[in-house]
PDB file of C-alpha atoms in Angstrom:
ATOM      1  CA  MET F   1      -1.774  17.623  14.413  1.00 40.00           C
ATOM      2  CA  GLY F   2       1.447  19.569  14.437  1.00 42.00           C
ATOM      3  CA  ILE F   3       3.400  16.965  12.499  1.00 49.00           C
ATOM      4  CA  SER F   4       6.321  18.193  10.432  1.00 49.00           C
ATOM      5  CA  TYR F   5       6.286  16.035   7.348  1.00 55.00           C
ATOM      6  CA  CYS F   6       9.329  14.554   5.616  1.00 64.00           C
ATOM      7  CA  ILE F   7      11.866  15.677   8.187  1.00 47.00           C
ATOM      8  CA  PHE F   8      11.877  12.644  10.441  1.00 49.00           C
ATOM      9  CA  VAL F   9      15.236  11.190  11.360  1.00 43.00           C
ATOM     10  CA  VAL F  10      14.726   7.545  10.486  1.00 48.00           C
ATOM     11  CA  ALA F  11      16.916   5.257  12.546  1.00 47.00           C
ATOM     12  CA  PHE F  12      16.692   2.321  10.208  1.00 56.00           C
ATOM     13  CA  LEU F  13      17.678   2.109   6.550  1.00 60.00           C
ATOM     14  CA  TYR F  14      17.188  -1.232   4.861  1.00 59.00           C
ATOM     15  CA  THR F  15      19.444  -1.555   1.839  1.00 52.00           C
ATOM     16  CA  GLY F  16      18.379  -5.046   0.824  1.00 50.00           C
ATOM     17  CA  ALA F  17      20.924  -7.822   0.774  1.00 41.00           C
ATOM     18  CA  MET F  18      19.141  -9.813  -1.914  1.00 44.00           C
ATOM     19  CA  ALA F  19      19.393  -9.156  -5.632  1.00 44.00           C
ATOM     20  CA  TYR F  20      16.024  -8.930  -7.357  1.00 55.00           C
ATOM     21  CA  ALA F  21      15.710  -9.945 -11.001  1.00 58.00           C
ATOM     22  CA  ASN F  22      17.413  -7.307 -13.135  1.00 80.00           C
ATOM     23  CA  LEU F  23      16.515  -4.432 -10.839  1.00 96.00           C
ATOM     24  CA  SER F  24      19.165  -2.153  -9.370  1.00 96.00           C
ATOM     25  CA  PRO F  25      18.991   0.877  -7.062  1.00 96.00           C
ATOM     26  CA  ASN F  26      21.435   2.589  -9.442  1.00 96.00           C
ATOM     27  CA  PHE F  27      19.402   1.935 -12.581  1.00 97.00           C
ATOM     28  CA  TYR F  28      18.820   5.660 -13.256  1.00 98.00           C
ATOM     29  CA  ALA F  29      22.064   6.957 -11.774  1.00 97.00           C
ATOM     30  CA  SER F  30      23.274   8.326 -15.096  1.00 97.00           C
ATOM     31  CA  SER F  31      20.057   8.524 -17.142  1.00 98.00           C
ATOM     32  CA  CYS F  32      18.009  10.433 -14.535  1.00 98.00           C
ATOM     33  CA  PRO F  33      20.213  11.460 -11.586  1.00 98.00           C
ATOM     34  CA  ASP F  34      17.587  13.775 -10.039  1.00 98.00           C
ATOM     35  CA  LEU F  35      14.821  11.173 -10.035  1.00 98.00           C
ATOM     36  CA  LEU F  36      14.819  10.373  -6.310  1.00 98.00           C
ATOM     37  CA  SER F  37      14.722  13.980  -5.150  1.00 98.00           C
ATOM     38  CA  THR F  38      12.016  14.838  -7.684  1.00 98.00           C
ATOM     39  CA  VAL F  39       9.724  12.052  -6.495  1.00 98.00           C
ATOM     40  CA  GLN F  40      10.394  12.841  -2.854  1.00 98.00           C
ATOM     41  CA  ASP F  41       9.590  16.538  -3.296  1.00 98.00           C
ATOM     42  CA  VAL F  42       6.212  15.852  -4.905  1.00 98.00           C
ATOM     43  CA  VAL F  43       5.272  13.229  -2.312  1.00 98.00           C
ATOM     44  CA  CYS F  44       6.277  15.439   0.607  1.00 97.00           C
ATOM     45  CA  ASP F  45       4.279  18.339  -0.784  1.00 98.00           C
ATOM     46  CA  ALA F  46       1.201  16.155  -1.266  1.00 98.00           C
ATOM     47  CA  VAL F  47       1.394  14.620   2.216  1.00 98.00           C
ATOM     48  CA  SER F  48       1.911  18.034   3.824  1.00 97.00           C
ATOM     49  CA  LYS F  49      -1.401  19.088   2.289  1.00 97.00           C
ATOM     50  CA  GLU F  50      -3.287  15.853   2.964  1.00 97.00           C
ATOM     51  CA  THR F  51      -1.985  13.223   5.356  1.00 97.00           C
ATOM     52  CA  ARG F  52      -4.225  10.596   3.782  1.00 97.00           C
ATOM     53  CA  ALA F  53      -2.253  10.914   0.550  1.00 98.00           C
ATOM     54  CA  ALA F  54       0.536   8.799   2.053  1.00 98.00           C
ATOM     55  CA  ALA F  55      -1.748   5.818   2.606  1.00 98.00           C
ATOM     56  CA  SER F  56      -3.309   6.328  -0.823  1.00 98.00           C
ATOM     57  CA  LEU F  57       0.051   6.151  -2.592  1.00 98.00           C
ATOM     58  CA  LEU F  58       1.108   3.102  -0.576  1.00 98.00           C
ATOM     59  CA  ARG F  59      -2.181   1.407  -1.445  1.00 97.00           C
ATOM     60  CA  LEU F  60      -1.684   2.105  -5.157  1.00 98.00           C
ATOM     61  CA  HIS F  61       1.620   0.218  -5.081  1.00 98.00           C
ATOM     62  CA  PHE F  62       0.054  -2.736  -3.247  1.00 98.00           C
ATOM     63  CA  HIS F  63      -2.896  -3.008  -5.611  1.00 98.00           C
ATOM     64  CA  ASP F  64      -0.608  -2.709  -8.607  1.00 98.00           C
ATOM     65  CA  CYS F  65       1.778  -5.456  -7.525  1.00 98.00           C
ATOM     66  CA  PHE F  66      -0.959  -7.969  -6.668  1.00 98.00           C
ATOM     67  CA  VAL F  67      -2.384  -7.817 -10.205  1.00 97.00           C
ATOM     68  CA  GLN F  68      -0.048  -8.926 -13.025  1.00 96.00           C
ATOM     69  CA  GLY F  69       2.907  -7.862 -10.879  1.00 97.00           C
ATOM     70  CA  CYS F  70       4.452  -4.439 -10.287  1.00 98.00           C
ATOM     71  CA  ASP F  71       3.866  -3.084 -13.788  1.00 98.00           C
ATOM     72  CA  ALA F  72       1.738   0.054 -13.299  1.00 98.00           C
ATOM     73  CA  SER F  73      -1.291  -1.684 -14.822  1.00 98.00           C
ATOM     74  CA  VAL F  74      -3.423  -0.175 -12.043  1.00 98.00           C
ATOM     75  CA  LEU F  75      -2.815   3.306 -13.464  1.00 98.00           C
ATOM     76  CA  LEU F  76      -4.337   2.634 -16.889  1.00 98.00           C
ATOM     77  CA  ASP F  77      -7.640   4.370 -17.633  1.00 97.00           C
ATOM     78  CA  ASP F  78     -10.531   2.701 -19.404  1.00 95.00           C
ATOM     79  CA  THR F  79     -11.057   3.633 -23.043  1.00 92.00           C
ATOM     80  CA  SER F  80     -13.642   2.653 -25.629  1.00 91.00           C
ATOM     81  CA  THR F  81     -11.460  -0.319 -26.564  1.00 91.00           C
ATOM     82  CA  PHE F  82      -9.609  -1.030 -23.315  1.00 91.00           C
ATOM     83  CA  THR F  83     -10.759  -2.014 -19.830  1.00 95.00           C
ATOM     84  CA  GLY F  84      -8.414  -1.258 -16.947  1.00 96.00           C
ATOM     85  CA  GLU F  85      -8.439  -2.190 -13.269  1.00 97.00           C
ATOM     86  CA  LYS F  86      -9.804   0.977 -11.704  1.00 97.00           C
ATOM     87  CA  THR F  87     -13.416  -0.216 -11.733  1.00 95.00           C
ATOM     88  CA  ALA F  88     -12.639  -3.577 -10.100  1.00 96.00           C
ATOM     89  CA  ARG F  89     -14.478  -4.239  -6.835  1.00 94.00           C
ATOM     90  CA  PRO F  90     -11.410  -3.712  -4.587  1.00 94.00           C
ATOM     91  CA  ASN F  91     -10.438  -0.521  -6.443  1.00 96.00           C
ATOM     92  CA  ALA F  92     -13.604   1.382  -7.321  1.00 93.00           C
ATOM     93  CA  GLY F  93     -14.265   4.107  -4.767  1.00 86.00           C
ATOM     94  CA  SER F  94     -11.132   3.044  -2.926  1.00 89.00           C
ATOM     95  CA  LEU F  95      -8.010   3.845  -4.939  1.00 96.00           C
ATOM     96  CA  ARG F  96      -7.249   7.558  -5.191  1.00 96.00           C
ATOM     97  CA  ARG F  97      -4.614  10.244  -5.682  1.00 97.00           C
ATOM     98  CA  PHE F  98      -3.665   9.139  -9.178  1.00 98.00           C
ATOM     99  CA  ASP F  99      -3.107  12.858  -9.688  1.00 98.00           C
ATOM    100  CA  ILE F 100       0.036  12.717  -7.528  1.00 98.00           C
ATOM    101  CA  ILE F 101       1.523  10.042  -9.772  1.00 98.00           C
ATOM    102  CA  ASP F 102       0.569  12.198 -12.769  1.00 98.00           C
ATOM    103  CA  GLU F 103       2.412  15.161 -11.274  1.00 98.00           C
ATOM    104  CA  ILE F 104       5.506  13.101 -10.524  1.00 98.00           C
ATOM    105  CA  LYS F 105       5.501  11.727 -14.053  1.00 98.00           C
ATOM    106  CA  LYS F 106       5.088  15.226 -15.496  1.00 98.00           C
ATOM    107  CA  GLN F 107       8.066  16.544 -13.582  1.00 98.00           C
ATOM    108  CA  VAL F 108      10.213  13.486 -14.320  1.00 98.00           C
ATOM    109  CA  GLU F 109       9.431  13.722 -18.022  1.00 98.00           C
ATOM    110  CA  CYS F 110      10.692  17.303 -17.955  1.00 98.00           C
ATOM    111  CA  ILE F 111      14.098  16.356 -16.597  1.00 97.00           C
ATOM    112  CA  CYS F 112      14.582  12.983 -18.345  1.00 97.00           C
ATOM    113  CA  PRO F 113      11.916  12.283 -20.997  1.00 98.00           C
ATOM    114  CA  GLY F 114      11.048   8.707 -21.867  1.00 97.00           C
ATOM    115  CA  VAL F 115      13.372   7.187 -19.285  1.00 98.00           C
ATOM    116  CA  VAL F 116      11.579   6.426 -16.005  1.00 98.00           C
ATOM    117  CA  SER F 117       8.713   3.938 -15.832  1.00 98.00           C
ATOM    118  CA  CYS F 118       5.454   4.554 -14.026  1.00 98.00           C
ATOM    119  CA  ALA F 119       5.990   1.269 -12.166  1.00 98.00           C
ATOM    120  CA  ASP F 120       9.224   2.608 -10.683  1.00 98.00           C
ATOM    121  CA  ILE F 121       7.509   5.879  -9.779  1.00 98.00           C
ATOM    122  CA  LEU F 122       4.863   3.908  -7.865  1.00 98.00           C
ATOM    123  CA  ALA F 123       7.540   2.001  -5.936  1.00 98.00           C
ATOM    124  CA  LEU F 124       9.432   5.171  -5.027  1.00 98.00           C
ATOM    125  CA  ALA F 125       6.287   7.093  -4.089  1.00 98.00           C
ATOM    126  CA  ALA F 126       5.205   4.272  -1.768  1.00 98.00           C
ATOM    127  CA  ARG F 127       8.561   4.328   0.018  1.00 98.00           C
ATOM    128  CA  ASP F 128       8.583   8.124   0.323  1.00 98.00           C
ATOM    129  CA  SER F 129       5.018   8.088   1.679  1.00 98.00           C
ATOM    130  CA  VAL F 130       6.022   5.767   4.508  1.00 98.00           C
ATOM    131  CA  VAL F 131       9.031   7.924   5.330  1.00 98.00           C
ATOM    132  CA  ALA F 132       6.916  11.088   5.245  1.00 97.00           C
ATOM    133  CA  LEU F 133       4.848   9.795   8.184  1.00 98.00           C
ATOM    134  CA  GLY F 134       7.810   8.635  10.247  1.00 97.00           C
ATOM    135  CA  GLY F 135       8.207   5.091   8.994  1.00 98.00           C
ATOM    136  CA  PRO F 136      11.333   3.270   7.822  1.00 98.00           C
ATOM    137  CA  THR F 137      13.166   3.948   4.612  1.00 97.00           C
ATOM    138  CA  TRP F 138      14.709   1.407   2.267  1.00 98.00           C
ATOM    139  CA  THR F 139      16.673   1.354  -0.954  1.00 97.00           C
ATOM    140  CA  VAL F 140      14.239   0.741  -3.818  1.00 98.00           C
ATOM    141  CA  PRO F 141      15.560  -1.513  -6.614  1.00 97.00           C
ATOM    142  CA  LEU F 142      14.675   0.107  -9.958  1.00 98.00           C
ATOM    143  CA  GLY F 143      14.403  -0.825 -13.608  1.00 98.00           C
ATOM    144  CA  ARG F 144      10.774  -1.978 -13.870  1.00 98.00           C
ATOM    145  CA  ARG F 145       8.957  -1.509 -17.163  1.00 98.00           C
ATOM    146  CA  ASP F 146       5.288  -0.666 -17.656  1.00 98.00           C
ATOM    147  CA  SER F 147       2.726  -3.131 -18.932  1.00 98.00           C
ATOM    148  CA  LYS F 148       0.666  -2.569 -22.051  1.00 97.00           C
ATOM    149  CA  THR F 149      -2.220  -4.517 -20.559  1.00 96.00           C
ATOM    150  CA  ALA F 150      -4.387  -4.626 -17.455  1.00 96.00           C
ATOM    151  CA  SER F 151      -6.704  -7.252 -15.970  1.00 96.00           C
ATOM    152  CA  LEU F 152     -10.058  -6.424 -14.440  1.00 96.00           C
ATOM    153  CA  ARG F 153     -10.545 -10.152 -13.804  1.00 96.00           C
ATOM    154  CA  LEU F 154      -7.343 -10.511 -11.783  1.00 97.00           C
ATOM    155  CA  ALA F 155      -8.024  -7.289  -9.899  1.00 97.00           C
ATOM    156  CA  ASN F 156     -11.348  -8.763  -8.805  1.00 96.00           C
ATOM    157  CA  SER F 157      -9.822 -12.095  -7.783  1.00 96.00           C
ATOM    158  CA  ASP F 158      -6.295 -11.395  -6.511  1.00 96.00           C
ATOM    159  CA  ILE F 159      -6.724  -8.447  -4.134  1.00 96.00           C
ATOM    160  CA  ALA F 160      -7.817  -9.670  -0.710  1.00 95.00           C
ATOM    161  CA  PRO F 161     -11.000  -8.100   0.699  1.00 94.00           C
ATOM    162  CA  GLY F 162     -11.291  -7.032   4.313  1.00 95.00           C
ATOM    163  CA  SER F 163     -13.595  -9.986   4.997  1.00 96.00           C
ATOM    164  CA  PHE F 164     -10.898 -12.640   4.488  1.00 97.00           C
ATOM    165  CA  ASN F 165      -9.910 -14.967   7.315  1.00 98.00           C
ATOM    166  CA  LEU F 166      -6.315 -15.976   8.027  1.00 98.00           C
ATOM    167  CA  GLY F 167      -6.311 -19.041   5.809  1.00 98.00           C
ATOM    168  CA  GLN F 168      -7.632 -17.061   2.862  1.00 98.00           C
ATOM    169  CA  LEU F 169      -5.059 -14.326   3.451  1.00 98.00           C
ATOM    170  CA  ILE F 170      -2.194 -16.822   3.583  1.00 98.00           C
ATOM    171  CA  SER F 171      -3.332 -18.368   0.287  1.00 98.00           C
ATOM    172  CA  ASN F 172      -3.780 -14.955  -1.303  1.00 98.00           C
ATOM    173  CA  PHE F 173      -0.251 -13.860  -0.411  1.00 98.00           C
ATOM    174  CA  ALA F 174       1.258 -17.238  -1.310  1.00 98.00           C
ATOM    175  CA  LYS F 175      -0.110 -16.815  -4.835  1.00 97.00           C
ATOM    176  CA  GLN F 176       2.196 -13.802  -5.131  1.00 97.00           C
ATOM    177  CA  GLY F 177       5.202 -15.610  -3.660  1.00 97.00           C
ATOM    178  CA  LEU F 178       4.777 -13.953  -0.261  1.00 98.00           C
ATOM    179  CA  ASN F 179       4.851 -15.887   3.016  1.00 98.00           C
ATOM    180  CA  LEU F 180       3.198 -15.558   6.423  1.00 98.00           C
ATOM    181  CA  LYS F 181       5.815 -13.097   7.648  1.00 98.00           C
ATOM    182  CA  ASP F 182       5.227 -10.903   4.588  1.00 98.00           C
ATOM    183  CA  LEU F 183       1.482 -11.065   5.187  1.00 98.00           C
ATOM    184  CA  VAL F 184       1.678  -9.995   8.815  1.00 98.00           C
ATOM    185  CA  VAL F 185       4.251  -7.247   8.396  1.00 98.00           C
ATOM    186  CA  LEU F 186       2.797  -5.750   5.205  1.00 98.00           C
ATOM    187  CA  SER F 187      -0.617  -5.634   6.870  1.00 98.00           C
ATOM    188  CA  GLY F 188       1.030  -3.147   9.217  1.00 98.00           C
ATOM    189  CA  ALA F 189       0.547  -0.610   6.423  1.00 98.00           C
ATOM    190  CA  HIS F 190      -2.903  -0.268   7.998  1.00 98.00           C
ATOM    191  CA  THR F 191      -1.287   1.828  10.704  1.00 98.00           C
ATOM    192  CA  ILE F 192      -2.209   4.716   8.364  1.00 98.00           C
ATOM    193  CA  GLY F 193      -5.165   5.336   6.118  1.00 96.00           C
ATOM    194  CA  LEU F 194      -8.933   5.036   6.155  1.00 96.00           C
ATOM    195  CA  ALA F 195     -11.515   2.388   5.346  1.00 96.00           C
ATOM    196  CA  ARG F 196     -15.114   2.717   4.198  1.00 95.00           C
ATOM    197  CA  CYS F 197     -18.065   1.557   6.274  1.00 96.00           C
ATOM    198  CA  VAL F 198     -18.976  -1.041   3.652  1.00 95.00           C
ATOM    199  CA  THR F 199     -15.628  -2.811   4.250  1.00 96.00           C
ATOM    200  CA  PHE F 200     -15.956  -3.187   8.034  1.00 97.00           C
ATOM    201  CA  ARG F 201     -19.732  -3.388   8.548  1.00 98.00           C
ATOM    202  CA  GLY F 202     -19.686  -7.169   8.739  1.00 97.00           C
ATOM    203  CA  ARG F 203     -17.056  -7.113  11.466  1.00 98.00           C
ATOM    204  CA  ILE F 204     -18.722  -4.625  13.781  1.00 98.00           C
ATOM    205  CA  TYR F 205     -22.103  -6.413  13.677  1.00 98.00           C
ATOM    206  CA  ASN F 206     -21.133 -10.065  13.325  1.00 97.00           C
ATOM    207  CA  ASP F 207     -17.680 -10.707  14.823  1.00 97.00           C
ATOM    208  CA  THR F 208     -17.278 -11.788  18.439  1.00 97.00           C
ATOM    209  CA  ASN F 209     -13.519 -11.110  18.634  1.00 97.00           C
ATOM    210  CA  ILE F 210     -14.057  -7.363  18.850  1.00 98.00           C
ATOM    211  CA  ASN F 211     -13.916  -4.906  21.735  1.00 98.00           C
ATOM    212  CA  PRO F 212     -17.593  -4.193  22.581  1.00 98.00           C
ATOM    213  CA  SER F 213     -17.211  -0.449  23.138  1.00 97.00           C
ATOM    214  CA  PHE F 214     -15.147  -0.189  19.957  1.00 97.00           C
ATOM    215  CA  ALA F 215     -17.901  -1.966  18.028  1.00 98.00           C
ATOM    216  CA  ARG F 216     -20.650   0.238  19.479  1.00 97.00           C
ATOM    217  CA  ALA F 217     -18.788   3.423  18.614  1.00 97.00           C
ATOM    218  CA  LEU F 218     -18.342   2.251  15.044  1.00 97.00           C
ATOM    219  CA  GLN F 219     -21.981   1.178  14.763  1.00 98.00           C
ATOM    220  CA  ARG F 220     -23.034   4.762  15.435  1.00 96.00           C
ATOM    221  CA  LYS F 221     -21.083   5.848  12.363  1.00 95.00           C
ATOM    222  CA  CYS F 222     -21.785   2.790  10.238  1.00 97.00           C
ATOM    223  CA  PRO F 223     -25.400   1.556  10.510  1.00 97.00           C
ATOM    224  CA  ARG F 224     -26.551  -1.802   9.190  1.00 96.00           C
ATOM    225  CA  VAL F 225     -27.905  -0.061   6.104  1.00 96.00           C
ATOM    226  CA  GLY F 226     -26.558   3.089   4.463  1.00 93.00           C
ATOM    227  CA  ASN F 227     -23.505   5.285   4.969  1.00 94.00           C
ATOM    228  CA  ASN F 228     -21.452   2.861   2.865  1.00 94.00           C
ATOM    229  CA  ASN F 229     -18.794   5.441   2.116  1.00 93.00           C
ATOM    230  CA  THR F 230     -18.427   6.833   5.632  1.00 95.00           C
ATOM    231  CA  LEU F 231     -14.721   6.743   6.446  1.00 96.00           C
ATOM    232  CA  GLN F 232     -13.013   5.414   9.551  1.00 97.00           C
ATOM    233  CA  GLN F 233      -9.346   5.558  10.508  1.00 97.00           C
ATOM    234  CA  LEU F 234      -7.690   2.142  10.421  1.00 97.00           C
ATOM    235  CA  ASP F 235      -5.646   3.137  13.474  1.00 96.00           C
ATOM    236  CA  LEU F 236      -7.523   5.265  16.015  1.00 90.00           C
ATOM    237  CA  VAL F 237      -4.473   5.887  18.199  1.00 94.00           C
ATOM    238  CA  THR F 238      -1.892   7.473  15.873  1.00 96.00           C
ATOM    239  CA  PRO F 239      -3.617   7.627  12.463  1.00 95.00           C
ATOM    240  CA  ASP F 240      -1.133  10.107  10.976  1.00 95.00           C
ATOM    241  CA  ILE F 241       2.056   8.371  12.085  1.00 97.00           C
ATOM    242  CA  PHE F 242       3.568   5.227  10.611  1.00 98.00           C
ATOM    243  CA  ASP F 243       4.259   3.175  13.739  1.00 98.00           C
ATOM    244  CA  ASN F 244       3.374  -0.165  15.333  1.00 98.00           C
ATOM    245  CA  SER F 245       0.079   0.930  16.925  1.00 98.00           C
ATOM    246  CA  TYR F 246      -1.776  -1.274  14.429  1.00 98.00           C
ATOM    247  CA  TYR F 247      -0.508  -4.388  16.218  1.00 98.00           C
ATOM    248  CA  LYS F 248      -1.179  -2.934  19.662  1.00 98.00           C
ATOM    249  CA  ASN F 249      -4.767  -2.330  18.551  1.00 98.00           C
ATOM    250  CA  LEU F 250      -5.091  -6.005  17.623  1.00 98.00           C
ATOM    251  CA  GLN F 251      -4.114  -6.949  21.177  1.00 98.00           C
ATOM    252  CA  CYS F 252      -7.096  -4.918  22.381  1.00 98.00           C
ATOM    253  CA  LEU F 253      -9.427  -6.522  19.798  1.00 98.00           C
ATOM    254  CA  LYS F 254      -9.613  -3.219  17.951  1.00 98.00           C
ATOM    255  CA  GLY F 255      -8.639  -4.266  14.457  1.00 98.00           C
ATOM    256  CA  LEU F 256     -10.990  -2.404  12.131  1.00 98.00           C
ATOM    257  CA  LEU F 257     -11.278  -5.022   9.402  1.00 98.00           C
ATOM    258  CA  HIS F 258     -12.064  -8.702   9.878  1.00 98.00           C
ATOM    259  CA  SER F 259      -8.814  -9.423   8.026  1.00 98.00           C
ATOM    260  CA  ASP F 260      -6.904  -7.216  10.465  1.00 98.00           C
ATOM    261  CA  GLN F 261      -8.041  -9.016  13.612  1.00 98.00           C
ATOM    262  CA  ALA F 262      -7.434 -12.357  11.879  1.00 98.00           C
ATOM    263  CA  LEU F 263      -3.721 -11.717  12.429  1.00 98.00           C
ATOM    264  CA  LEU F 264      -4.157 -12.017  16.200  1.00 98.00           C
ATOM    265  CA  ASN F 265      -6.937 -14.501  16.771  1.00 98.00           C
ATOM    266  CA  GLY F 266      -5.370 -17.703  18.084  1.00 97.00           C
ATOM    267  CA  GLY F 267      -3.723 -18.661  14.799  1.00 97.00           C
ATOM    268  CA  SER F 268      -0.311 -18.974  13.193  1.00 98.00           C
ATOM    269  CA  ALA F 269       0.071 -15.210  12.790  1.00 98.00           C
ATOM    270  CA  ASP F 270      -0.221 -14.450  16.511  1.00 98.00           C
ATOM    271  CA  SER F 271       3.464 -14.682  17.374  1.00 98.00           C
ATOM    272  CA  LEU F 272       4.556 -12.242  14.670  1.00 98.00           C
ATOM    273  CA  SER F 273       1.776  -9.801  15.504  1.00 98.00           C
ATOM    274  CA  LYS F 274       2.834  -9.804  19.159  1.00 98.00           C
ATOM    275  CA  THR F 275       6.483  -9.332  18.193  1.00 98.00           C
ATOM    276  CA  TYR F 276       5.667  -6.264  16.080  1.00 98.00           C
ATOM    277  CA  ALA F 277       3.450  -4.856  18.822  1.00 98.00           C
ATOM    278  CA  ALA F 278       6.361  -5.041  21.235  1.00 98.00           C
ATOM    279  CA  ASP F 279       9.223  -3.983  18.966  1.00 97.00           C
ATOM    280  CA  THR F 280       8.998  -1.085  16.527  1.00 98.00           C
ATOM    281  CA  LYS F 281      12.544  -1.609  15.275  1.00 97.00           C
ATOM    282  CA  THR F 282      11.806  -5.192  14.232  1.00 98.00           C
ATOM    283  CA  PHE F 283       8.565  -4.129  12.570  1.00 98.00           C
ATOM    284  CA  PHE F 284      10.325  -1.400  10.605  1.00 98.00           C
ATOM    285  CA  ALA F 285      13.160  -3.687   9.497  1.00 98.00           C
ATOM    286  CA  ASP F 286      10.833  -6.489   8.409  1.00 98.00           C
ATOM    287  CA  PHE F 287       8.414  -4.096   6.722  1.00 98.00           C
ATOM    288  CA  ALA F 288      11.192  -2.601   4.632  1.00 98.00           C
ATOM    289  CA  GLN F 289      12.436  -6.051   3.609  1.00 98.00           C
ATOM    290  CA  SER F 290       8.968  -7.250   2.631  1.00 98.00           C
ATOM    291  CA  MET F 291       8.242  -4.073   0.671  1.00 98.00           C
ATOM    292  CA  ILE F 292      11.336  -4.734  -1.431  1.00 97.00           C
ATOM    293  CA  LYS F 293      10.210  -8.336  -1.903  1.00 97.00           C
ATOM    294  CA  MET F 294       6.675  -7.307  -2.878  1.00 98.00           C
ATOM    295  CA  GLY F 295       8.051  -4.710  -5.291  1.00 97.00           C
ATOM    296  CA  ASN F 296       9.696  -7.511  -7.254  1.00 96.00           C
ATOM    297  CA  ILE F 297       6.526  -9.481  -8.018  1.00 97.00           C
ATOM    298  CA  LYS F 298       6.505 -10.425 -11.721  1.00 96.00           C
ATOM    299  CA  VAL F 299       8.341  -7.282 -12.799  1.00 97.00           C
ATOM    300  CA  LEU F 300       8.896  -6.486 -16.475  1.00 97.00           C
ATOM    301  CA  THR F 301      12.488  -5.610 -17.324  1.00 96.00           C
ATOM    302  CA  GLY F 302      14.787  -5.159 -20.302  1.00 95.00           C
ATOM    303  CA  SER F 303      12.791  -5.030 -23.525  1.00 95.00           C
ATOM    304  CA  GLN F 304       9.551  -6.220 -21.907  1.00 97.00           C
ATOM    305  CA  GLY F 305       6.629  -3.817 -21.780  1.00 97.00           C
ATOM    306  CA  GLU F 306       7.413  -0.149 -22.302  1.00 98.00           C
ATOM    307  CA  VAL F 307       8.136   3.118 -20.537  1.00 98.00           C
ATOM    308  CA  ARG F 308       4.874   5.047 -20.738  1.00 98.00           C
ATOM    309  CA  THR F 309       5.038   8.775 -21.360  1.00 97.00           C
ATOM    310  CA  ASN F 310       1.574   9.087 -19.783  1.00 98.00           C
ATOM    311  CA  CYS F 311       0.917   6.730 -16.881  1.00 98.00           C
ATOM    312  CA  ARG F 312      -2.794   6.586 -17.708  1.00 98.00           C
ATOM    313  CA  LYS F 313      -2.444   5.109 -21.199  1.00 97.00           C
ATOM    314  CA  VAL F 314      -0.157   2.941 -23.279  1.00 97.00           C
ATOM    315  CA  ASN F 315       2.129   4.685 -25.737  1.00 96.00           C
TER     316      ASN F 315
END
């Protein structure tokens, strides 16, 4: 689409006024001074080759933080004696581009072996993915450690499906210490990325708060039976740009997922959704703040956990 990746001039930089646990943006300043540029280079290269990679990396960070906290548990592979989170219902056939994290880790291990956690790499890659598609940047607090465990059970229970209504979404986010504002603004991540037919089929055939022509167009791609893995852009207007079109779509009853349209459906989330639809600057500022807040969920620091040398398995 003629987009030049990773060279946007971003007008807003959120530095984060709040201190989070023992995390610090300068955590690797002396132990791995080239970390930030190394992560950024790999992310920019990946996004230049596949725009969808940006949404995939952002999604990895979300799904990691909502299960056991931001500890890179989502990256662990199954073994004969260990069950990870990759086969959980919200993750199987959905999470992807683990190979980009592998490449970042490989390059980081070359310049500063045994120093940088996979959890921190996930947080940085998520930020750089947003920036690569024109979204806001923010200063990422660092110093997370990697877990030695994973939880298939929590992955199945704590990651909200696209069928959730507003009340269920509020409860789901509250469990992680996130409020209504965090819910609405972080859902704006759906301004990029794709969803599978199986995740929005119920909406396009059963919901009444949907634009009729929008529903009919989607029904042609996603029949009542079959085509479960057919992909649809979450934002039909500017799918390759991180902007506030997601909220504008909700005003036209064109939220792809049931959980998307729930944010503008006569409930307590309406005011925020309308604000973000009208004001990109406010959306960007609040998104950056909530990403920092989310990135602090139940982090391991100090002597907790470990720093994995291979993100896919414990040391």
